[in-house]
Short mmCIF file of C-alpha atoms in Angstrom, two decimals:
data_model
loop_
_atom_site.label_atom_id
_atom_site.label_comp_id
_atom_site.label_asym_id
_atom_site.label_seq_id
_atom_site.Cartn_x
_atom_site.Cartn_y
_atom_site.Cartn_z
CA MET A 1 15.30 -63.15 -35.75
CA ALA A 2 12.71 -64.56 -33.72
CA ARG A 3 15.08 -64.81 -31.18
CA ALA A 4 17.28 -62.32 -31.12
CA ALA A 5 13.58 -60.63 -31.16
CA ARG A 6 12.16 -61.49 -27.59
CA ALA A 7 15.63 -60.99 -26.01
CA SER A 8 15.41 -57.77 -26.54
CA THR A 9 11.26 -58.12 -25.94
CA ARG A 10 13.19 -59.04 -22.42
CA ILE A 11 15.17 -56.76 -22.05
CA ASP A 12 12.30 -53.98 -22.39
CA ALA A 13 10.32 -55.24 -19.99
CA ALA A 14 12.72 -55.47 -17.59
CA LEU A 15 13.38 -52.76 -17.66
CA LEU A 16 10.21 -51.26 -17.93
CA VAL A 17 9.80 -53.91 -14.08
CA ILE A 18 13.66 -51.92 -13.11
CA CYS A 19 12.00 -48.45 -13.35
CA THR A 20 8.82 -49.48 -11.76
CA LEU A 21 10.02 -51.23 -9.00
CA LEU A 22 12.87 -48.22 -8.81
CA ALA A 23 9.73 -45.47 -8.84
CA LEU A 24 7.80 -47.72 -5.53
CA LEU A 25 10.23 -47.50 -4.12
CA ALA A 26 10.75 -44.22 -4.17
CA ILE A 27 7.33 -43.66 -3.29
CA VAL A 28 6.89 -45.57 0.23
CA LEU A 29 10.42 -44.32 0.87
CA PRO A 30 9.61 -42.62 4.80
CA ALA A 31 10.79 -39.62 4.20
CA PRO A 32 13.45 -38.07 5.38
CA ALA A 33 14.91 -40.62 3.45
CA ARG A 34 13.64 -39.35 0.70
CA ASP A 35 14.43 -35.65 1.67
CA ALA A 36 17.40 -36.49 1.46
CA ILE A 37 17.87 -38.08 -1.67
CA ALA A 38 14.99 -35.42 -2.94
CA ALA A 39 17.74 -32.65 -1.94
CA GLY A 40 20.58 -34.88 -3.34
CA PHE A 41 19.04 -34.58 -6.37
CA GLN A 42 18.37 -30.85 -6.09
CA ARG A 43 21.50 -29.62 -5.43
CA THR A 44 22.96 -31.49 -8.03
CA LEU A 45 21.50 -32.87 -11.68
CA SER A 46 18.02 -31.91 -10.93
CA ARG A 47 19.54 -28.34 -10.26
CA PRO A 48 19.05 -26.56 -13.79
CA LEU A 49 15.40 -27.17 -13.82
CA LEU A 50 14.39 -26.38 -9.94
CA ALA A 51 16.87 -22.53 -11.69
CA LEU A 52 14.82 -22.72 -13.85
CA GLN A 53 11.14 -22.48 -12.38
CA GLN A 54 12.61 -20.00 -10.01
CA ARG A 55 13.35 -17.88 -12.30
CA SER A 56 10.07 -17.87 -14.71
CA GLU A 57 8.05 -17.89 -10.26
CA ARG A 58 10.20 -14.57 -9.71
CA ALA A 59 9.30 -13.24 -13.20
CA ARG A 60 5.20 -14.02 -12.71
CA ALA A 61 5.60 -12.50 -8.73
CA ALA A 62 7.09 -9.00 -10.29
CA PHE A 63 4.28 -9.29 -13.05
CA VAL A 64 1.39 -10.09 -11.01
CA GLU A 65 3.06 -7.20 -8.16
CA ARG A 66 2.96 -4.75 -10.28
CA GLU A 67 -0.40 -3.52 -10.83
CA GLY A 68 -0.06 -3.73 -7.18
CA LEU A 69 2.36 -1.51 -6.72
CA THR A 70 1.64 1.32 -9.57
CA ALA A 71 -1.56 0.67 -7.58
CA ARG A 72 0.06 2.11 -4.46
CA ILE A 73 2.70 4.62 -5.28
CA ASP A 74 -0.28 6.32 -6.66
CA SER A 75 -2.00 6.10 -3.89
CA LEU A 76 1.76 7.75 -1.65
CA SER A 77 1.24 9.86 -4.11
CA LEU A 78 -2.17 11.21 -3.29
CA GLN A 79 -1.22 10.39 0.09
CA VAL A 80 1.74 12.96 -0.55
CA THR A 81 -0.55 15.63 -2.22
CA GLU A 82 -2.54 15.62 0.48
CA LEU A 83 0.43 16.19 3.27
CA GLN A 84 1.33 19.46 1.41
CA GLY A 85 -1.68 20.58 1.72
CA LEU A 86 -1.97 19.24 5.42
CA ASP A 87 1.61 21.17 5.79
CA ALA A 88 0.24 24.41 4.44
CA GLU A 89 -2.95 24.66 6.20
CA ASN A 90 -0.41 23.99 9.70
CA ALA A 91 1.77 26.58 8.64
CA ARG A 92 -1.62 28.63 8.08
CA LEU A 93 -2.43 27.76 11.56
CA ARG A 94 0.54 28.45 13.43
CA ARG A 95 0.24 31.68 12.07
CA LEU A 96 -3.41 32.51 13.16
CA LEU A 97 -2.44 30.87 16.60
CA ALA A 98 0.39 33.42 16.67
CA MET A 99 -1.20 36.16 16.07
CA SER A 100 -4.08 35.61 18.26
CA PRO A 101 -2.05 36.68 21.11
CA ARG A 102 -1.54 40.30 19.80
CA VAL A 103 -5.03 40.55 18.98
CA GLY A 104 -6.23 39.85 22.74
CA ARG A 105 -9.82 38.43 22.91
CA GLY A 106 -11.22 40.16 20.36
CA PHE A 107 -11.80 38.39 17.50
CA VAL A 108 -12.96 34.71 15.92
CA PRO A 109 -11.37 32.24 13.84
CA ALA A 110 -12.67 31.45 10.73
CA GLU A 111 -12.79 29.58 7.16
CA ALA A 112 -13.70 31.44 4.11
CA LEU A 113 -15.30 29.54 1.55
CA HIS A 114 -14.86 30.50 -1.88
CA GLY A 115 -17.84 30.94 -4.01
CA GLN A 116 -17.73 28.98 -7.76
CA VAL A 117 -19.04 31.65 -9.23
CA THR A 118 -16.88 34.06 -11.29
CA GLY A 119 -18.83 37.57 -10.32
CA GLU A 120 -18.71 35.30 -6.70
CA SER A 121 -14.59 36.36 -6.77
CA HIS A 122 -14.68 39.10 -5.30
CA THR A 123 -16.33 37.21 -1.87
CA VAL A 124 -15.61 34.95 0.15
CA LEU A 125 -18.59 33.46 2.73
CA VAL A 126 -16.58 32.58 6.14
CA THR A 127 -18.13 30.41 8.74
CA VAL A 128 -18.85 32.75 11.89
CA GLY A 129 -21.86 34.80 11.54
CA SER A 130 -23.93 36.66 14.66
CA ARG A 131 -24.05 33.51 17.40
CA ALA A 132 -19.60 34.08 17.09
CA GLY A 133 -20.83 37.69 18.03
CA VAL A 134 -19.44 39.37 14.29
CA VAL A 135 -21.23 42.15 13.34
CA PRO A 136 -20.90 43.83 9.90
CA ASN A 137 -18.21 45.82 8.34
CA SER A 138 -16.53 43.44 10.67
CA PRO A 139 -12.78 43.24 9.81
CA VAL A 140 -11.36 40.01 8.63
CA VAL A 141 -7.60 39.41 8.70
CA ALA A 142 -5.55 36.96 7.68
CA PRO A 143 -1.53 36.27 9.39
CA ASP A 144 -0.36 38.57 6.35
CA GLY A 145 -2.85 41.32 6.90
CA VAL A 146 -6.31 42.88 5.24
CA VAL A 147 -7.75 40.32 3.94
CA GLY A 148 -11.45 42.38 3.82
CA ARG A 149 -15.12 43.78 5.46
CA VAL A 150 -17.86 41.93 6.30
CA THR A 151 -20.90 43.57 5.21
CA SER A 152 -23.86 40.67 5.66
CA VAL A 153 -23.95 38.33 9.17
CA SER A 154 -27.00 35.92 9.30
CA PRO A 155 -26.66 33.24 12.36
CA THR A 156 -24.21 31.04 10.84
CA SER A 157 -22.15 32.81 8.29
CA SER A 158 -20.90 36.00 7.10
CA GLN A 159 -19.98 37.61 3.50
CA VAL A 160 -17.02 39.23 3.65
CA ILE A 161 -16.33 41.82 0.42
CA LEU A 162 -12.63 41.06 0.17
CA TRP A 163 -9.84 44.10 -0.63
CA SER A 164 -10.40 43.42 -4.50
CA HIS A 165 -14.05 43.68 -4.88
CA PRO A 166 -15.08 47.57 -5.95
CA ASP A 167 -17.15 48.51 -2.78
CA PHE A 168 -13.40 48.16 -0.62
CA ARG A 169 -11.88 51.35 0.77
CA VAL A 170 -10.00 51.06 3.65
CA SER A 171 -8.14 54.21 5.93
CA ALA A 172 -3.88 54.00 5.42
CA MET A 173 -0.72 55.80 6.45
CA SER A 174 3.05 55.12 5.82
CA ALA A 175 4.21 52.59 8.04
CA ASP A 176 5.73 55.64 9.66
CA GLY A 177 3.18 57.54 9.79
CA GLY A 178 4.02 60.13 8.13
CA THR A 179 1.77 59.54 4.45
CA PHE A 180 -2.41 59.50 5.16
CA GLY A 181 -4.12 58.25 1.60
CA ILE A 182 -6.92 55.88 1.53
CA VAL A 183 -6.82 51.91 -0.46
CA THR A 184 -9.37 51.07 -2.71
CA PRO A 185 -8.66 48.13 -5.39
CA HIS A 186 -6.93 49.11 -8.24
CA LEU A 187 -10.00 49.17 -11.28
CA LYS A 188 -9.15 48.69 -14.92
CA ASP A 189 -7.55 51.96 -16.35
CA GLY A 190 -8.97 53.56 -13.15
CA ALA A 191 -12.36 53.37 -14.13
CA SER A 192 -14.59 52.67 -11.58
CA CYS A 193 -16.32 48.56 -12.00
CA GLU A 194 -20.16 50.35 -10.30
CA GLY A 195 -22.68 49.35 -13.05
CA MET A 196 -20.92 46.83 -14.72
CA ASP A 197 -20.68 42.94 -14.18
CA GLU A 198 -17.67 41.22 -12.04
CA SER A 199 -15.81 39.93 -14.67
CA SER A 200 -15.86 42.70 -16.72
CA CYS A 201 -13.24 43.78 -14.12
CA ALA A 202 -11.52 41.01 -13.29
CA GLY A 203 -7.99 40.37 -14.71
CA PRO A 204 -4.32 40.92 -13.73
CA GLU A 205 -4.69 44.38 -12.08
CA ARG A 206 -7.83 43.62 -9.77
CA LEU A 207 -4.92 41.55 -8.02
CA LEU A 208 -3.21 45.32 -6.53
CA LEU A 209 -4.30 48.43 -4.82
CA GLU A 210 -3.89 52.03 -5.25
CA MET A 211 -3.21 54.08 -2.00
CA ARG A 212 -5.06 58.05 -3.61
CA GLY A 213 -5.10 61.06 -1.80
CA VAL A 214 -2.39 60.24 -0.81
CA ALA A 215 -0.23 64.41 -0.24
CA PHE A 216 1.79 65.67 -3.57
CA ARG A 217 4.66 66.33 -1.05
CA ASP A 218 4.53 62.89 0.45
CA VAL A 219 6.92 60.53 -1.41
CA LEU A 220 6.63 56.50 -1.14
CA LYS A 221 9.29 54.44 -1.83
CA GLN A 222 9.30 51.26 -3.24
CA GLY A 223 8.41 48.52 -0.33
CA THR A 224 7.15 50.99 2.05
CA LEU A 225 4.46 49.12 4.15
CA VAL A 226 0.43 51.06 4.01
CA VAL A 227 -0.82 50.00 7.23
CA SER A 228 -4.60 50.81 8.12
CA SER A 229 -4.47 54.00 9.94
CA GLY A 230 -8.06 53.91 11.60
CA LEU A 231 -9.23 56.18 10.68
CA GLY A 232 -12.33 55.64 8.98
CA GLY A 233 -13.65 53.32 12.07
CA VAL A 234 -13.84 50.17 10.61
CA PHE A 235 -10.42 49.11 10.93
CA PRO A 236 -8.17 49.52 13.71
CA LYS A 237 -4.70 51.04 12.95
CA GLY A 238 -1.94 48.83 12.27
CA MET A 239 -3.41 46.66 10.00
CA ALA A 240 -0.71 44.95 7.01
CA ILE A 241 -2.17 46.84 3.71
CA GLY A 242 0.67 45.94 1.23
CA THR A 243 3.93 47.38 -0.15
CA VAL A 244 3.96 49.71 -2.22
CA ILE A 245 5.37 48.96 -5.82
CA GLY A 246 4.67 52.09 -7.25
CA GLU A 247 3.83 56.08 -8.42
CA LEU A 248 0.67 56.06 -10.82
CA LYS A 249 0.38 58.83 -13.26
CA THR A 250 -2.99 60.30 -12.89
CA THR A 251 -4.98 63.68 -13.51
CA GLU A 252 -5.24 64.32 -10.68
CA GLN A 253 -2.24 67.82 -9.83
CA TRP A 254 -2.19 67.54 -5.64
CA THR A 255 -2.29 64.43 -5.26
CA ARG A 256 -0.28 61.85 -5.47
CA THR A 257 -1.62 57.87 -5.69
CA TYR A 258 0.58 55.04 -4.91
CA LEU A 259 0.37 51.48 -6.51
CA VAL A 260 0.31 48.51 -3.51
CA ARG A 261 0.81 45.14 -3.91
CA PRO A 262 -1.22 43.63 -1.76
CA ALA A 263 0.08 41.55 1.65
CA THR A 264 -3.10 38.87 1.21
CA ARG A 265 -4.04 37.18 -1.93
CA PRO A 266 -7.48 35.79 -1.81
CA GLN A 267 -7.31 33.73 -3.84
CA ASP A 268 -4.87 31.55 -1.18
CA LEU A 269 -7.51 32.42 1.58
CA SER A 270 -8.07 29.86 3.83
CA ASN A 271 -8.25 30.68 7.85
CA VAL A 272 -9.33 34.10 8.85
CA LEU A 273 -9.48 35.44 12.00
CA VAL A 274 -13.04 37.72 11.90
CA LEU A 275 -12.12 40.70 13.77
CA ALA A 276 -14.79 42.11 16.91
CA PRO A 277 -14.16 46.24 16.25
CA GLY A 278 -16.24 46.12 20.45
CA LEU A 279 -13.78 44.58 21.64
CA VAL A 280 -10.15 44.27 19.44
CA ARG A 281 -7.38 46.63 20.88
CA GLU A 282 -7.34 50.32 19.25
CA GLU A 283 -4.13 49.72 17.70
CA LEU A 284 -2.54 46.62 16.25
CA PRO A 285 0.82 47.67 15.07
CA ALA A 286 2.89 44.39 16.53
CA LEU A 287 0.69 41.79 14.84
CA TRP A 288 2.29 42.37 11.45
CA ASN A 289 5.68 42.89 12.99
CA ASN A 290 6.76 40.70 14.82
CA PRO A 291 8.75 38.28 12.88
CA ASN A 292 9.42 35.56 15.21
CA ALA A 293 5.93 35.58 16.58
CA ALA A 294 5.54 31.70 15.11
CA GLU A 295 8.41 30.84 17.11
CA VAL A 296 6.88 32.16 19.99
CA VAL A 297 3.81 29.56 19.60
CA MET A 298 5.67 27.20 18.91
CA SER A 299 7.54 27.59 21.83
CA THR A 300 5.01 27.86 23.60
CA VAL A 301 3.37 24.96 22.78
CA ILE A 302 6.20 22.66 22.95
CA ALA A 303 7.09 24.47 27.09
CA ALA A 304 2.88 23.70 27.36
CA GLY A 305 3.53 19.82 26.03
CA ASP A 306 6.25 19.70 28.17
CA SER A 307 4.05 20.29 31.27
CA ILE A 308 1.69 18.36 30.75
CA THR A 309 3.71 15.64 29.61
CA ARG A 310 5.30 15.92 33.26
CA GLN A 311 2.59 15.93 34.45
CA ALA A 312 1.70 12.83 33.36
CA ALA A 313 4.39 10.75 34.71
CA ALA A 314 4.60 12.34 37.96
CA ALA A 315 0.13 10.95 38.39
CA LEU A 316 1.73 8.07 36.67
CA VAL A 317 4.12 7.95 39.22
CA ASP A 318 1.76 8.56 42.10
CA ALA A 319 -0.55 6.17 40.94
CA ARG A 320 2.27 3.05 41.15
CA ARG A 321 3.26 4.33 45.01
CA ARG A 322 -0.10 3.85 45.96
CA ALA A 323 -1.16 1.10 44.31
CA ASP A 324 2.79 -0.76 45.97
CA SER A 325 1.64 1.24 49.63
CA VAL A 326 -1.37 -1.34 49.35
CA THR A 327 0.44 -4.00 48.34
CA ALA A 328 2.48 -4.24 51.04
CA ALA A 329 -0.97 -4.02 53.54
CA ARG A 330 -2.49 -6.72 52.08
CA ASP A 331 0.75 -8.57 52.43
CA ALA A 332 0.69 -7.05 55.80
CA ALA A 333 -2.53 -8.16 56.54
CA THR A 334 -2.31 -11.31 54.97
CA GLN A 335 0.82 -12.45 57.43
CA ALA A 336 -0.71 -10.69 60.29
CA ALA A 337 -4.05 -13.73 60.08
CA LYS A 338 -1.50 -15.92 59.65
CA ASP A 339 0.12 -15.75 62.30
CA SER A 340 -3.31 -15.36 64.07
CA VAL A 341 -4.12 -19.21 62.76
CA ALA A 342 -1.21 -20.42 63.68
CA ALA A 343 -1.57 -19.18 67.59
CA SER A 344 -4.86 -20.72 67.71
CA LEU A 345 -4.11 -24.07 66.39
CA ALA A 346 -1.40 -24.22 68.72
CA ALA A 347 -3.86 -22.96 71.64
CA ASP A 348 -6.08 -26.04 70.72
CA SER A 349 -4.08 -29.18 70.67
CA ILE A 350 -2.91 -27.89 73.93
CA ALA A 351 -6.12 -27.80 75.31
CA ALA A 352 -6.72 -31.11 74.74
CA GLY A 353 -3.50 -32.88 76.33
CA GLY A 354 -1.73 -34.33 73.14
CA SER A 355 2.05 -34.09 72.68
CA ALA A 356 4.40 -31.94 74.01
CA MET A 357 4.56 -30.31 70.23
CA THR A 358 4.84 -26.15 70.30
CA VAL A 359 4.27 -24.27 67.55
CA ALA A 360 5.96 -21.41 66.56
CA PRO A 361 3.35 -18.09 66.01
CA SER A 362 5.53 -18.00 62.46
CA ALA A 363 4.81 -22.23 61.10
CA GLN A 364 2.44 -21.71 58.24
CA PRO A 365 -0.50 -22.89 57.53
CA PRO A 366 -1.71 -26.35 55.87
CA VAL A 367 -0.81 -26.46 52.46
CA ILE A 368 -4.77 -26.82 50.99
CA ARG A 369 -4.39 -28.19 47.12
CA PRO A 370 -6.52 -27.76 44.70
CA PRO A 371 -7.94 -31.36 43.37
CA ARG A 372 -7.42 -33.35 40.18
CA ARG A 373 -8.47 -32.74 37.07
CA ASP A 374 -7.67 -35.71 36.00
CA SER A 375 -9.96 -39.20 37.44
CA THR A 376 -7.49 -41.48 36.10
CA PRO A 377 -7.41 -44.24 39.17
CA ARG A 378 -3.55 -44.00 40.78
CA ARG A 379 -1.76 -47.34 41.20
CA PRO A 380 -0.80 -48.11 44.70
CA MET B 1 17.64 -43.22 -36.70
CA SER B 2 20.11 -40.83 -38.04
CA VAL B 3 22.68 -39.46 -35.26
CA GLN B 4 21.75 -36.18 -37.17
CA ARG B 5 17.91 -36.81 -36.83
CA ALA B 6 18.13 -38.02 -33.05
CA LEU B 7 20.60 -34.79 -32.52
CA ARG B 8 16.97 -32.61 -33.43
CA LEU B 9 14.47 -35.19 -30.67
CA ILE B 10 16.81 -34.42 -27.93
CA LEU B 11 16.68 -30.88 -28.64
CA LEU B 12 12.82 -31.03 -29.67
CA PHE B 13 13.27 -32.89 -25.46
CA LEU B 14 14.47 -30.70 -24.46
CA VAL B 15 13.07 -27.65 -25.38
CA LEU B 16 9.47 -29.03 -24.42
CA ILE B 17 11.06 -29.51 -20.60
CA VAL B 18 12.68 -26.40 -20.66
CA LEU B 19 8.46 -24.80 -21.38
CA HIS B 20 7.70 -27.56 -19.05
CA PHE B 21 9.49 -25.25 -17.05
CA THR B 22 9.58 -21.92 -17.54
CA LEU B 23 6.40 -20.99 -19.75
CA ARG B 24 3.88 -22.96 -16.80
CA PRO B 25 4.87 -21.41 -14.03
CA VAL B 26 4.55 -17.90 -15.55
CA LEU B 27 0.76 -18.92 -17.24
CA ALA B 28 -0.30 -20.11 -14.08
CA TRP B 29 -3.37 -21.32 -15.21
CA ARG B 30 -5.81 -24.21 -13.86
CA ALA B 31 -5.40 -26.60 -16.21
CA GLU B 32 -2.84 -25.83 -17.96
CA ALA B 33 -0.68 -28.35 -21.16
CA ASP B 34 2.14 -30.69 -20.22
CA PHE B 35 4.48 -30.54 -21.90
CA LEU B 36 6.65 -33.13 -19.65
CA VAL B 37 3.99 -35.34 -20.74
CA LEU B 38 5.07 -34.12 -24.42
CA ALA B 39 8.34 -34.96 -24.53
CA VAL B 40 7.82 -37.75 -22.83
CA LEU B 41 5.17 -39.62 -25.65
CA LEU B 42 7.22 -38.22 -28.65
CA ALA B 43 10.57 -38.87 -28.04
CA ALA B 44 8.92 -43.22 -26.87
CA VAL B 45 7.27 -43.51 -29.63
CA ARG B 46 11.28 -42.96 -30.71
CA LEU B 47 12.29 -45.65 -29.12
CA ARG B 48 12.05 -48.96 -27.94
CA PRO B 49 9.49 -49.76 -24.72
CA GLY B 50 13.01 -50.27 -22.44
CA ALA B 51 14.56 -47.56 -22.80
CA ALA B 52 10.81 -45.11 -23.08
CA ALA B 53 10.62 -46.56 -19.82
CA ALA B 54 14.29 -45.53 -18.52
CA LEU B 55 13.88 -41.88 -20.19
CA GLY B 56 10.54 -41.59 -17.98
CA PHE B 57 11.77 -42.54 -15.05
CA VAL B 58 15.00 -40.65 -15.03
CA VAL B 59 12.80 -37.41 -16.14
CA GLY B 60 10.14 -38.29 -13.76
CA ILE B 61 12.78 -38.39 -11.43
CA LEU B 62 14.70 -35.24 -11.62
CA CYS B 63 11.34 -33.62 -11.38
CA ASP B 64 10.04 -35.40 -8.48
CA ALA B 65 13.34 -34.04 -6.51
CA LEU B 66 11.48 -30.86 -6.55
CA VAL B 67 8.38 -32.12 -5.02
CA PRO B 68 9.35 -34.50 -2.36
CA VAL B 69 5.79 -35.64 -1.11
CA SER B 70 5.35 -37.25 -4.42
CA PHE B 71 8.54 -38.15 -4.97
CA GLY B 72 8.49 -41.50 -7.34
CA ALA B 73 5.04 -40.96 -8.75
CA GLY B 74 6.14 -39.17 -11.31
CA ALA B 75 8.59 -41.86 -12.54
CA PHE B 76 6.58 -44.99 -11.61
CA THR B 77 4.01 -42.60 -14.35
CA LEU B 78 6.06 -41.48 -16.67
CA ALA B 79 8.08 -44.63 -17.11
CA VAL B 80 5.09 -46.33 -18.18
CA ILE B 81 2.76 -43.84 -20.00
CA GLY B 82 6.72 -44.03 -21.78
CA PHE B 83 6.46 -47.84 -21.90
CA ALA B 84 3.21 -47.99 -23.45
CA ALA B 85 3.49 -45.25 -26.20
CA SER B 86 6.79 -46.93 -27.24
CA TRP B 87 4.78 -50.17 -27.28
CA LEU B 88 1.51 -49.02 -29.18
CA LYS B 89 3.14 -46.18 -31.18
CA ALA B 90 2.43 -48.70 -34.31
CA VAL B 91 -1.31 -48.05 -33.67
CA PHE B 92 -1.29 -44.99 -32.48
CA PHE B 93 1.24 -43.15 -34.57
CA SER B 94 0.07 -42.03 -38.01
CA ASP B 95 0.02 -39.39 -40.04
CA ASN B 96 -3.32 -38.85 -39.01
CA VAL B 97 -4.19 -35.07 -36.61
CA LEU B 98 -6.87 -36.65 -34.93
CA LEU B 99 -4.81 -40.17 -33.62
CA HIS B 100 -2.40 -37.66 -32.78
CA ALA B 101 -4.10 -35.64 -31.11
CA PHE B 102 -6.39 -38.72 -29.25
CA PHE B 103 -2.93 -40.25 -28.49
CA PHE B 104 -1.58 -37.00 -26.43
CA PHE B 105 -4.99 -36.75 -24.64
CA ALA B 106 -4.48 -39.90 -23.29
CA GLY B 107 -1.41 -40.11 -22.23
CA LYS B 108 -1.85 -36.94 -20.17
CA TRP B 109 -5.00 -38.22 -18.98
CA VAL B 110 -3.47 -41.93 -17.86
CA TYR B 111 -0.46 -39.57 -16.37
CA ASP B 112 -2.79 -37.59 -13.49
CA ILE B 113 -4.79 -40.59 -13.42
CA LEU B 114 -2.20 -42.69 -12.10
CA PHE B 115 -0.16 -39.45 -10.10
CA LEU B 116 -3.22 -38.24 -8.71
CA ILE B 117 -3.44 -42.49 -7.25
CA LEU B 118 0.02 -42.69 -6.68
CA GLU B 119 1.00 -38.59 -4.79
CA ARG B 120 -2.54 -39.46 -2.29
CA GLN B 121 -2.05 -36.17 -1.72
CA MET B 122 -6.25 -35.32 -2.32
CA GLY B 123 -9.55 -36.21 -1.13
CA ALA B 124 -11.71 -39.01 -2.51
CA GLY B 125 -13.79 -35.89 -4.03
CA ALA B 126 -11.18 -33.18 -4.41
CA MET B 127 -9.68 -36.24 -6.52
CA VAL B 128 -13.05 -37.27 -8.91
CA THR B 129 -13.35 -33.65 -9.53
CA GLN B 130 -9.39 -33.18 -10.22
CA LEU B 131 -9.93 -36.62 -12.83
CA LEU B 132 -13.17 -35.91 -14.64
CA VAL B 133 -12.67 -32.18 -14.45
CA TRP B 134 -9.14 -30.47 -14.68
CA SER B 135 -8.25 -33.47 -15.84
CA PRO B 136 -9.12 -34.18 -18.91
CA LEU B 137 -9.22 -29.62 -20.17
CA ALA B 138 -5.52 -29.97 -19.13
CA ALA B 139 -5.12 -33.53 -20.83
CA ALA B 140 -7.31 -31.78 -24.48
CA LEU B 141 -4.34 -28.95 -24.28
CA THR B 142 -1.35 -30.66 -23.44
CA ALA B 143 -2.80 -32.15 -26.75
CA LEU B 144 -3.34 -29.36 -28.50
CA THR B 145 -0.17 -28.27 -27.18
CA GLY B 146 1.21 -31.43 -28.74
CA LEU B 147 -0.07 -30.62 -31.91
CA ILE B 148 0.99 -27.35 -32.45
CA VAL B 149 4.62 -29.28 -31.58
CA ILE B 150 4.12 -32.04 -34.42
CA MET B 151 3.22 -28.92 -36.61
CA LEU B 152 5.98 -26.73 -36.73
CA PHE B 153 8.65 -29.44 -35.81
CA ARG B 154 6.62 -32.09 -38.49
CA ASN B 155 10.44 -31.41 -40.51
CA MET B 156 12.14 -32.37 -38.65
CA LEU B 157 10.06 -35.34 -36.68
CA GLU B 158 9.37 -37.04 -40.61
CA GLY B 159 11.40 -40.15 -41.35
CA ALA B 160 11.59 -41.53 -37.71
CA PRO B 161 11.45 -45.15 -38.16
CA ALA B 162 8.99 -47.17 -36.44
#
């Protein structure tokens, strides 16, 4: 019994010694052999463990990256939203750009700043003032048509009443010039808002205009374009005001009143042109009647870009040509200097009565080697 | 040990090995429970010292293969830990919970000490910090985990021959 126990103990000790020796051998193995054995284990016995670990680490990495990806998606969404705004602004500016040649030199581009107060919803502040040549009663237009009129001017900004303001009036006519009237904001129940709080006049109706005082014999069809007639002295002739929606029933017997859908929407205003009454052309009929204006401007811009590119390319070629010529001149000068040095050396050797060695004029000068950087003594 | 009990022990051993390679990478704590040491310790106290050393060696060499830089260090350490645990089981492995905890704690700490010395990858300062700060924390976590395992699988483990 004791012998059996002793044998078992010896076996246990032998196993421990074998295992520890093998492990120590594995530790002191050279790296290539160790890596080869480890790779063998990884391909066979340790493979399930490796797969488990890889899967877990992948899951953890995905979990950790989740928040970052969410944040990235959020920021990209924000950027997309901002880009949409930029797209809209870009389109508006292009349309303004398309208008400017036809307006002539009598305009000032400006930004419209909407007030935050409910009571000021029918006025905007534009970012140009008297320093830019804006004067009271200057018409304000957008690519779509009439926006409003300047009421007060400071050096750097101007107050503008929009077409929805109760005080807004514009002398109007149909686009064919056959029908005339006065366009005013369409107030609630046809009543005036004078003396009332502006917010009480607000409502869906305020988004429309009325063309009043149209002769009873003149009938306007739905969709007829209404433009400024230029008779009022403020707005030049031909500025788009809106389109006829239908006739309004009123108590007036000898005139007609038409409901007009405005060409511009106050809430969408951001970039406008303030016209200088003294400088603007007499008539602006072509200002809103050319649907291809934006494309024309785009092609002009592209052509200008092409010409600039061509100019830049030509300048680059010219610069390279100059650089080449300078390099050639420098090479020629260097060669001439070498020739003269060689000739003088030959002349000196002949004069010294040396051998009859002749030196060709084009012989290379002696090569001057740079000193050695290392100070190691060379063996003979 | 009956066949049924042996199968249960093997099952628990495999579960702990799987946890070592699934739970630890997910948690990725600085000080973490070592399921590998736990599995070897729990198996070693039910085996003869020689078999426990062989088991520790095999488990260690398989795990070392995943990190060839320390190839052999884990095998050596687990072989020694397994042998020692099996040899000392009469002393340590009783029904006292605190002794169980101390058993796991000491096993894990000794494992870390031997492994870090044999691995030779750390500087002296880092090794001291590791052995005196992080290793005891990891050992404590291992002990706690070991106690939870014992409580959960008491029926499976109890009655093991001494």
